[in-house]
Amino acid sequence: MKRALNKKIIIGLITILSLSNIYASNPSRQPVSNLFNINDGPYIFYNADKLTVKWIKNNKLKEKNIKYTRTKFFKRKFDIHLHQASFDTITDYNQHYKTSEKIAVISDIHGQYDTAIELLKKHNIIDSHNNWIFGKGHLVVLGDIFDRGDKVTELLWLVYNLEKEAHDAGGKVHYLMGNHELMIFMDDLRYVNEKYLLSASMLGTNYTNLFLSNSLLGRWLHQKPVLIKINNILFSHAGISPDIISKDFSVHDINKIFAETIYYSTKENVYSDTTLKLLSSSKGPIWYRGYFSNELKQNDLEDILNYFDVDKIIVGHTSLPNITHLYNGKLIDVDSSIKMGNYGEILIIENEDFYRGTLQGGKIKIPLK
Ligand code: ZN
């Protein structure tokens, strides 16, 4: 009993010491609800003919080696449908989809799992057990699941599961990479919630190492696009700048360069190559903010739309209180500040009409015409 108590005190002291270092390095980190009871995972690693599964339950590291074929274990233990997509690589860099079904778009969730779940449930995309009920609809997750909040892992597995369920129902989940996904790939951990720094240290590694290509989530993320087109709409986490079209990049080129090179590059490698540097810079599709300054005029935006042969661009990345339309409705920003953990909206596109889907389940038509 006394030994158990001492152990608890020691774990507590280590946690406080780790935290004081973490806070010293970045005092703006968001707090975690219960530091003394960390639950996280699973993190699944490829290991010859087996998978090594690691997770943390009540501050204790658990580990199991398991055959690829034992998918029932993942369903039973973690409610994960281990699926084939995680073993594939991205094949179609054009990423052009056509649908007459509904499209829902959510962005910049930043670990706010509960708000995201509420929005998805209220707008009939998932049921009370988090199962896909959106039929043949398309759900676009427009980047930045990572950082800030403390339920990032839950969100990744939710999207992973929904991807499979949507596919089976004839629908589709598109998860586009944002700047915060790239920051994790490049070991820039400035905005990671302290829970995950502690969690990674319990797992005996660095947070970035949990998302390299020897991990299932890493390999899954590395196949994701940065640009997609659905019907006549272009989707990008942050948007397309005039600098990008001046270089004659296509959607195919940009997705290929990210998926084959940038996702696997260090910051130093990216900065030493002109093309990689431009695509990863504040002029690139994961960091651009020019739509929200005076630098871009209506004509400039129309040039970008014409270049990609689309009518609209939908972005996230720049946080506003609600889903907002600009440039005579040619641009929609869906980043409705879900990251603050209080409110958020989901964009619903239905019969060519656009709606702000509120957290309470309301639908407010966006007057685009
Ligand atoms: Zn962003």
Tab-separated table of C-alpha atoms in Angstrom, residues 11-363:
chain	number	residue	atom	x	y	z
A	11	ILE	CA	4.779	9.628	-10.996
A	12	GLY	CA	3.104	12.861	-9.882
A	13	LEU	CA	6.460	14.582	-9.356
A	14	ILE	CA	7.782	13.393	-12.723
A	15	THR	CA	4.604	14.693	-14.361
A	16	ILE	CA	4.922	18.087	-12.668
A	17	LEU	CA	8.610	18.319	-13.642
A	18	SER	CA	7.874	17.319	-17.248
A	19	LEU	CA	5.058	19.818	-17.358
A	20	SER	CA	7.128	22.676	-16.005
A	21	ASN	CA	9.608	22.046	-18.849
A	22	ILE	CA	6.809	21.865	-21.384
A	23	TYR	CA	5.180	25.058	-20.113
A	24	ALA	CA	8.566	26.795	-20.040
A	25	SER	CA	9.055	25.930	-23.727
A	26	ASN	CA	5.576	27.191	-24.661
A	27	PRO	CA	3.331	28.797	-22.045
A	28	SER	CA	0.423	29.006	-24.527
A	29	ARG	CA	-0.249	25.274	-24.633
A	30	GLN	CA	-3.796	24.233	-23.891
A	31	PRO	CA	-4.219	22.304	-20.623
A	32	VAL	CA	-5.225	18.661	-20.429
A	33	SER	CA	-8.219	17.778	-18.264
A	34	ASN	CA	-6.586	15.070	-16.160
A	35	LEU	CA	-2.821	14.909	-16.112
A	36	PHE	CA	-2.641	12.100	-13.625
A	37	ASN	CA	-4.738	9.704	-15.624
A	38	ILE	CA	-3.537	9.595	-19.202
A	39	ASN	CA	-5.328	7.330	-21.645
A	40	ASP	CA	-4.109	7.348	-25.226
A	41	GLY	CA	-3.766	5.210	-28.304
A	42	PRO	CA	-3.689	2.795	-29.821
A	43	TYR	CA	-0.554	3.405	-31.850
A	44	ILE	CA	0.024	0.538	-34.261
A	45	PHE	CA	3.458	-0.194	-35.758
A	46	TYR	CA	4.438	-2.478	-38.629
A	47	ASN	CA	6.852	-5.101	-37.385
A	48	ALA	CA	7.832	-7.751	-39.971
A	49	ASP	CA	4.833	-10.092	-40.202
A	50	LYS	CA	3.106	-8.647	-37.139
A	51	LEU	CA	1.658	-5.428	-35.831
A	52	THR	CA	2.940	-4.036	-32.540
A	53	VAL	CA	0.123	-2.267	-30.746
A	54	LYS	CA	0.879	0.194	-27.937
A	55	TRP	CA	-1.537	2.163	-25.821
A	56	ILE	CA	-1.697	3.889	-22.459
A	57	LYS	CA	-4.414	2.999	-20.006
A	58	ASN	CA	-4.610	4.867	-16.703
A	59	ASN	CA	-0.973	5.962	-17.000
A	60	LYS	CA	0.218	2.424	-17.749
A	61	LEU	CA	1.864	1.449	-21.008
A	62	LYS	CA	0.280	-1.608	-22.645
A	63	GLU	CA	1.822	-3.477	-25.551
A	64	LYS	CA	0.809	-6.407	-27.709
A	65	ASN	CA	2.139	-8.077	-30.854
A	66	ILE	CA	-0.612	-9.279	-33.088
A	67	LYS	CA	-1.087	-10.733	-36.583
A	68	TYR	CA	-2.406	-8.482	-39.357
A	69	THR	CA	-5.336	-10.808	-39.839
A	70	ARG	CA	-6.668	-10.508	-36.289
A	71	THR	CA	-8.860	-7.538	-37.131
A	72	LYS	CA	-11.465	-8.567	-34.553
A	73	PHE	CA	-9.020	-7.714	-31.761
A	74	PHE	CA	-8.962	-4.072	-32.898
A	75	LYS	CA	-12.739	-3.933	-33.153
A	76	ARG	CA	-13.266	-5.492	-29.735
A	77	LYS	CA	-10.539	-3.664	-27.876
A	78	PHE	CA	-10.549	-0.217	-29.531
A	79	ASP	CA	-13.660	-0.137	-31.743
A	80	ILE	CA	-11.428	0.253	-34.795
A	81	HIS	CA	-12.239	-1.336	-38.149
A	82	LEU	CA	-8.720	-2.163	-39.314
A	83	HIS	CA	-9.046	-1.687	-43.044
A	84	GLN	CA	-7.200	-2.198	-46.241
A	85	ALA	CA	-6.826	1.491	-47.138
A	86	SER	CA	-4.099	1.793	-44.542
A	87	PHE	CA	-1.942	-0.591	-46.550
A	88	ASP	CA	-2.354	1.219	-49.859
A	89	THR	CA	-0.638	4.264	-51.239
A	90	ILE	CA	-2.317	7.218	-52.908
A	91	THR	CA	-2.760	6.370	-56.581
A	92	ASP	CA	-4.891	9.133	-58.036
A	93	TYR	CA	-3.240	12.500	-57.476
A	94	ASN	CA	-5.912	14.272	-59.566
A	95	GLN	CA	-8.432	13.766	-56.725
A	96	HIS	CA	-11.425	14.884	-58.785
A	97	TYR	CA	-14.786	13.576	-57.602
A	98	LYS	CA	-18.276	14.076	-58.918
A	99	THR	CA	-21.402	13.637	-56.851
A	100	SER	CA	-24.999	14.773	-56.701
A	101	GLU	CA	-25.209	13.719	-53.047
A	102	LYS	CA	-24.755	15.993	-50.027
A	103	ILE	CA	-21.319	17.290	-49.122
A	104	ALA	CA	-20.341	18.247	-45.545
A	105	VAL	CA	-17.155	20.136	-44.711
A	106	ILE	CA	-15.500	20.509	-41.306
A	107	SER	CA	-12.120	22.048	-40.612
A	108	ASP	CA	-9.505	22.921	-37.994
A	109	ILE	CA	-10.865	20.627	-35.273
A	110	HIS	CA	-7.543	20.752	-33.357
A	111	GLY	CA	-8.290	17.976	-30.887
A	112	GLN	CA	-11.819	19.214	-30.036
A	113	TYR	CA	-13.337	15.768	-30.491
A	114	ASP	CA	-16.519	16.493	-28.518
A	115	THR	CA	-17.464	19.524	-30.623
A	116	ALA	CA	-16.769	17.616	-33.838
A	117	ILE	CA	-18.885	14.650	-32.686
A	118	GLU	CA	-21.721	16.980	-31.743
A	119	LEU	CA	-21.660	18.645	-35.175
A	120	LEU	CA	-21.505	15.327	-37.023
A	121	LYS	CA	-24.397	13.907	-34.974
A	122	LYS	CA	-26.585	16.996	-35.160
A	123	HIS	CA	-26.243	17.025	-38.948
A	124	ASN	CA	-26.916	13.302	-39.400
A	125	ILE	CA	-23.476	12.325	-40.592
A	126	ILE	CA	-22.981	9.863	-37.723
A	127	ASP	CA	-25.405	8.141	-35.343
A	128	SER	CA	-25.292	8.010	-31.547
A	129	HIS	CA	-22.645	5.244	-31.767
A	130	ASN	CA	-20.484	7.323	-34.139
A	131	ASN	CA	-21.386	5.152	-37.142
A	132	TRP	CA	-21.656	6.658	-40.630
A	133	ILE	CA	-25.276	7.438	-41.579
A	134	PHE	CA	-24.474	9.941	-44.352
A	135	GLY	CA	-25.079	7.323	-47.070
A	136	LYS	CA	-23.480	8.280	-50.365
A	137	GLY	CA	-22.592	11.749	-49.080
A	138	HIS	CA	-19.066	13.128	-49.021
A	139	LEU	CA	-17.476	14.388	-45.801
A	140	VAL	CA	-14.462	16.660	-46.232
A	141	VAL	CA	-12.168	17.080	-43.217
A	142	LEU	CA	-10.179	20.088	-44.302
A	143	GLY	CA	-7.010	19.617	-42.257
A	144	ASP	CA	-5.645	20.534	-38.817
A	145	ILE	CA	-6.964	17.711	-36.671
A	146	PHE	CA	-3.645	17.863	-34.795
A	147	ASP	CA	-2.380	20.203	-32.059
A	148	ARG	CA	-3.911	22.344	-29.290
A	149	GLY	CA	-6.666	20.052	-27.898
A	150	ASP	CA	-6.250	16.745	-26.055
A	151	LYS	CA	-8.420	14.384	-28.147
A	152	VAL	CA	-6.381	14.182	-31.339
A	153	THR	CA	-5.944	10.389	-31.313
A	154	GLU	CA	-9.698	9.873	-30.892
A	155	LEU	CA	-10.323	12.120	-33.907
A	156	LEU	CA	-7.795	10.307	-36.087
A	157	TRP	CA	-9.406	6.939	-35.359
A	158	LEU	CA	-12.878	8.391	-35.860
A	159	VAL	CA	-11.957	9.644	-39.343
A	160	TYR	CA	-10.154	6.368	-40.075
A	161	ASN	CA	-13.276	4.376	-39.143
A	162	LEU	CA	-15.653	6.676	-41.016
A	163	GLU	CA	-13.492	6.401	-44.136
A	164	LYS	CA	-14.201	2.675	-44.267
A	165	GLU	CA	-17.884	2.948	-43.316
A	166	ALA	CA	-18.484	5.707	-45.882
A	167	HIS	CA	-16.731	3.656	-48.567
A	168	ASP	CA	-18.938	0.646	-47.790
A	169	ALA	CA	-22.066	2.840	-48.031
A	170	GLY	CA	-21.045	4.351	-51.375
A	171	GLY	CA	-19.993	7.649	-49.778
A	172	LYS	CA	-16.571	9.122	-49.193
A	173	VAL	CA	-14.464	10.738	-46.468
A	174	HIS	CA	-11.714	13.064	-47.692
A	175	TYR	CA	-9.143	14.050	-45.082
A	176	LEU	CA	-6.863	16.771	-46.452
A	177	MET	CA	-3.589	17.620	-44.778
A	178	GLY	CA	-3.216	21.030	-43.102
A	179	ASN	CA	-0.182	22.882	-41.812
A	180	HIS	CA	-0.520	21.270	-38.371
A	181	GLU	CA	-0.351	17.752	-39.836
A	182	LEU	CA	2.814	18.839	-41.669
A	183	MET	CA	4.235	20.372	-38.490
A	184	ILE	CA	3.913	17.000	-36.758
A	185	PHE	CA	5.560	15.201	-39.727
A	186	MET	CA	8.438	17.728	-39.546
A	187	ASP	CA	8.937	17.446	-35.787
A	188	ASP	CA	7.641	20.949	-35.075
A	189	LEU	CA	5.891	20.229	-31.789
A	190	ARG	CA	5.252	23.806	-30.609
A	191	TYR	CA	1.468	23.399	-30.475
A	192	VAL	CA	1.169	19.780	-29.346
A	193	ASN	CA	-0.977	19.395	-26.226
A	194	GLU	CA	1.193	18.428	-23.247
A	195	LYS	CA	-0.797	15.215	-22.872
A	196	TYR	CA	0.774	13.925	-26.090
A	197	LEU	CA	4.305	14.909	-25.086
A	198	LEU	CA	3.862	12.924	-21.882
A	199	SER	CA	2.161	10.133	-23.760
A	200	ALA	CA	5.034	9.912	-26.293
A	201	SER	CA	7.586	9.854	-23.486
A	202	MET	CA	5.655	7.006	-21.810
A	203	LEU	CA	5.817	5.209	-25.174
A	204	GLY	CA	9.587	5.766	-25.107
A	205	THR	CA	9.690	7.992	-28.169
A	206	ASN	CA	9.085	11.419	-29.664
A	207	TYR	CA	5.552	12.420	-30.802
A	208	THR	CA	6.633	12.705	-34.467
A	209	ASN	CA	7.883	9.114	-34.403
A	210	LEU	CA	4.311	7.955	-33.763
A	211	PHE	CA	3.367	9.183	-37.255
A	212	LEU	CA	6.235	7.963	-39.433
A	213	SER	CA	5.638	5.457	-42.185
A	214	ASN	CA	6.326	2.477	-39.897
A	215	SER	CA	3.111	3.304	-38.044
A	216	LEU	CA	-0.362	2.582	-39.342
A	217	LEU	CA	-1.634	6.107	-38.694
A	218	GLY	CA	1.535	7.582	-40.211
A	219	ARG	CA	1.247	5.512	-43.377
A	220	TRP	CA	-2.458	6.363	-43.587
A	221	LEU	CA	-1.816	10.105	-43.204
A	222	HIS	CA	1.010	10.043	-45.752
A	223	GLN	CA	-1.454	8.976	-48.458
A	224	LYS	CA	-3.694	11.960	-47.946
A	225	PRO	CA	-4.048	14.782	-50.490
A	226	VAL	CA	-3.669	18.521	-49.919
A	227	LEU	CA	-6.041	19.455	-52.759
A	228	ILE	CA	-9.226	17.850	-54.022
A	229	LYS	CA	-11.982	18.866	-56.388
A	230	ILE	CA	-15.587	17.826	-55.880
A	231	ASN	CA	-17.818	18.822	-58.783
A	232	ASN	CA	-16.867	22.458	-59.465
A	233	ILE	CA	-15.346	23.226	-56.071
A	234	LEU	CA	-11.675	23.194	-55.097
A	235	PHE	CA	-10.851	22.295	-51.490
A	236	SER	CA	-7.590	23.248	-49.820
A	237	HIS	CA	-6.696	23.693	-46.147
A	238	ALA	CA	-5.504	27.287	-46.633
A	239	GLY	CA	-6.017	28.108	-50.323
A	240	ILE	CA	-4.179	28.820	-53.544
A	241	SER	CA	-2.119	31.964	-54.023
A	242	PRO	CA	-1.296	33.682	-57.352
A	243	ASP	CA	2.328	32.534	-56.826
A	244	ILE	CA	1.221	28.894	-57.060
A	245	ILE	CA	-0.643	29.299	-60.356
A	246	SER	CA	2.235	31.336	-61.802
A	247	LYS	CA	4.331	28.156	-61.511
A	248	ASP	CA	1.832	26.122	-63.565
A	249	PHE	CA	1.227	23.518	-60.880
A	250	SER	CA	-1.773	21.225	-61.341
A	251	VAL	CA	-3.742	19.548	-58.542
A	252	HIS	CA	-1.947	16.362	-59.567
A	253	ASP	CA	1.508	17.974	-59.306
A	254	ILE	CA	0.853	19.463	-55.887
A	255	ASN	CA	-0.589	16.279	-54.368
A	256	LYS	CA	2.283	14.249	-55.830
A	257	ILE	CA	4.991	16.557	-54.485
A	258	PHE	CA	3.454	16.581	-51.005
A	259	ALA	CA	2.756	12.840	-50.836
A	260	GLU	CA	6.056	11.705	-52.337
A	261	THR	CA	8.456	14.299	-50.981
A	262	ILE	CA	7.285	16.932	-48.501
A	263	TYR	CA	5.575	14.515	-46.071
A	264	TYR	CA	8.896	12.708	-45.704
A	265	SER	CA	11.195	15.745	-45.674
A	266	THR	CA	12.848	17.602	-42.843
A	267	LYS	CA	12.426	21.377	-42.649
A	268	GLU	CA	16.044	21.764	-43.800
A	269	ASN	CA	15.428	19.692	-46.952
A	270	VAL	CA	12.282	21.646	-47.761
A	271	TYR	CA	13.998	25.014	-47.340
A	272	SER	CA	16.900	24.000	-49.579
A	273	ASP	CA	14.650	23.306	-52.600
A	274	THR	CA	12.816	26.183	-54.346
A	275	THR	CA	9.685	24.185	-55.276
A	276	LEU	CA	9.318	22.439	-51.927
A	277	LYS	CA	9.944	25.713	-50.123
A	278	LEU	CA	7.253	27.578	-52.090
A	279	LEU	CA	4.659	24.828	-51.553
A	280	SER	CA	5.406	24.728	-47.808
A	281	SER	CA	5.556	28.509	-47.416
A	282	SER	CA	2.920	31.112	-46.568
A	283	LYS	CA	2.158	31.202	-50.336
A	284	GLY	CA	1.447	27.448	-50.385
A	285	PRO	CA	-1.839	25.513	-50.028
A	286	ILE	CA	-1.424	24.672	-46.342
A	287	TRP	CA	-0.362	28.077	-44.951
A	288	TYR	CA	-1.758	30.809	-47.247
A	289	ARG	CA	-3.770	33.662	-45.666
A	290	GLY	CA	-3.918	36.118	-48.583
A	291	TYR	CA	-7.712	35.840	-48.967
A	292	PHE	CA	-8.126	37.577	-45.627
A	293	SER	CA	-5.877	40.549	-46.296
A	294	ASN	CA	-6.182	43.225	-48.930
A	295	GLU	CA	-3.487	41.660	-51.077
A	296	LEU	CA	-5.882	39.645	-53.232
A	297	LYS	CA	-8.559	41.311	-55.387
A	298	GLN	CA	-11.708	39.773	-56.903
A	299	ASN	CA	-9.981	39.484	-60.296
A	300	ASP	CA	-7.036	37.623	-58.758
A	301	LEU	CA	-9.402	35.129	-57.168
A	302	GLU	CA	-11.298	34.693	-60.462
A	303	ASP	CA	-7.944	33.964	-62.177
A	304	ILE	CA	-7.270	31.206	-59.644
A	305	LEU	CA	-10.771	29.752	-60.144
A	306	ASN	CA	-10.338	29.817	-63.941
A	307	TYR	CA	-6.908	28.254	-63.699
A	308	PHE	CA	-8.333	25.257	-61.819
A	309	ASP	CA	-11.603	25.310	-63.798
A	310	VAL	CA	-13.767	25.634	-60.670
A	311	ASP	CA	-16.503	28.009	-59.448
A	312	LYS	CA	-15.480	28.176	-55.801
A	313	ILE	CA	-12.666	27.538	-53.362
A	314	ILE	CA	-13.394	26.205	-49.887
A	315	VAL	CA	-10.715	26.650	-47.230
A	316	GLY	CA	-10.164	26.479	-43.480
A	317	HIS	CA	-7.029	27.610	-41.614
A	318	THR	CA	-8.031	31.207	-40.851
A	319	SER	CA	-10.297	31.161	-37.794
A	320	LEU	CA	-13.439	33.282	-37.818
A	321	PRO	CA	-16.471	33.105	-35.488
A	322	ASN	CA	-18.678	31.435	-38.158
A	323	ILE	CA	-18.485	29.910	-41.619
A	324	THR	CA	-17.902	32.964	-43.794
A	325	HIS	CA	-18.158	33.735	-47.510
A	326	LEU	CA	-16.020	36.305	-49.301
A	327	TYR	CA	-15.320	37.468	-52.883
A	328	ASN	CA	-19.011	37.470	-53.909
A	329	GLY	CA	-19.447	33.960	-52.580
A	330	LYS	CA	-16.568	32.537	-54.625
A	331	LEU	CA	-14.616	31.732	-51.477
A	332	ILE	CA	-15.915	30.045	-48.315
A	333	ASP	CA	-13.906	29.741	-45.097
A	334	VAL	CA	-15.222	26.908	-42.928
A	335	ASP	CA	-12.826	27.447	-40.000
A	336	SER	CA	-15.423	28.492	-37.447
A	337	SER	CA	-13.046	28.404	-34.436
A	338	ILE	CA	-13.856	24.849	-33.299
A	339	LYS	CA	-10.351	24.988	-31.770
A	340	MET	CA	-11.642	27.214	-28.935
A	341	GLY	CA	-13.791	24.318	-27.690
A	342	ASN	CA	-16.989	26.371	-27.301
A	343	TYR	CA	-18.647	26.499	-30.689
A	344	GLY	CA	-18.199	25.462	-34.282
A	345	GLU	CA	-20.037	24.974	-37.538
A	346	ILE	CA	-20.079	22.452	-40.368
A	347	LEU	CA	-20.730	23.459	-43.972
A	348	ILE	CA	-23.524	21.513	-45.686
A	349	ILE	CA	-23.862	21.588	-49.470
A	350	GLU	CA	-27.165	20.251	-50.725
A	351	ASN	CA	-28.719	20.678	-54.182
A	352	GLU	CA	-26.176	23.413	-54.951
A	353	ASP	CA	-27.240	25.391	-51.879
A	354	PHE	CA	-24.797	26.115	-49.068
A	355	TYR	CA	-25.713	26.090	-45.385
A	356	ARG	CA	-23.937	26.903	-42.128
A	357	GLY	CA	-24.702	23.877	-39.971
A	358	THR	CA	-24.739	25.117	-36.380
A	359	LEU	CA	-23.707	23.263	-33.223
A	360	GLN	CA	-27.361	23.219	-32.142
A	361	GLY	CA	-28.329	21.437	-35.370
A	362	GLY	CA	-29.721	24.494	-37.185
A	363	LYS	CA	-29.101	25.194	-40.867
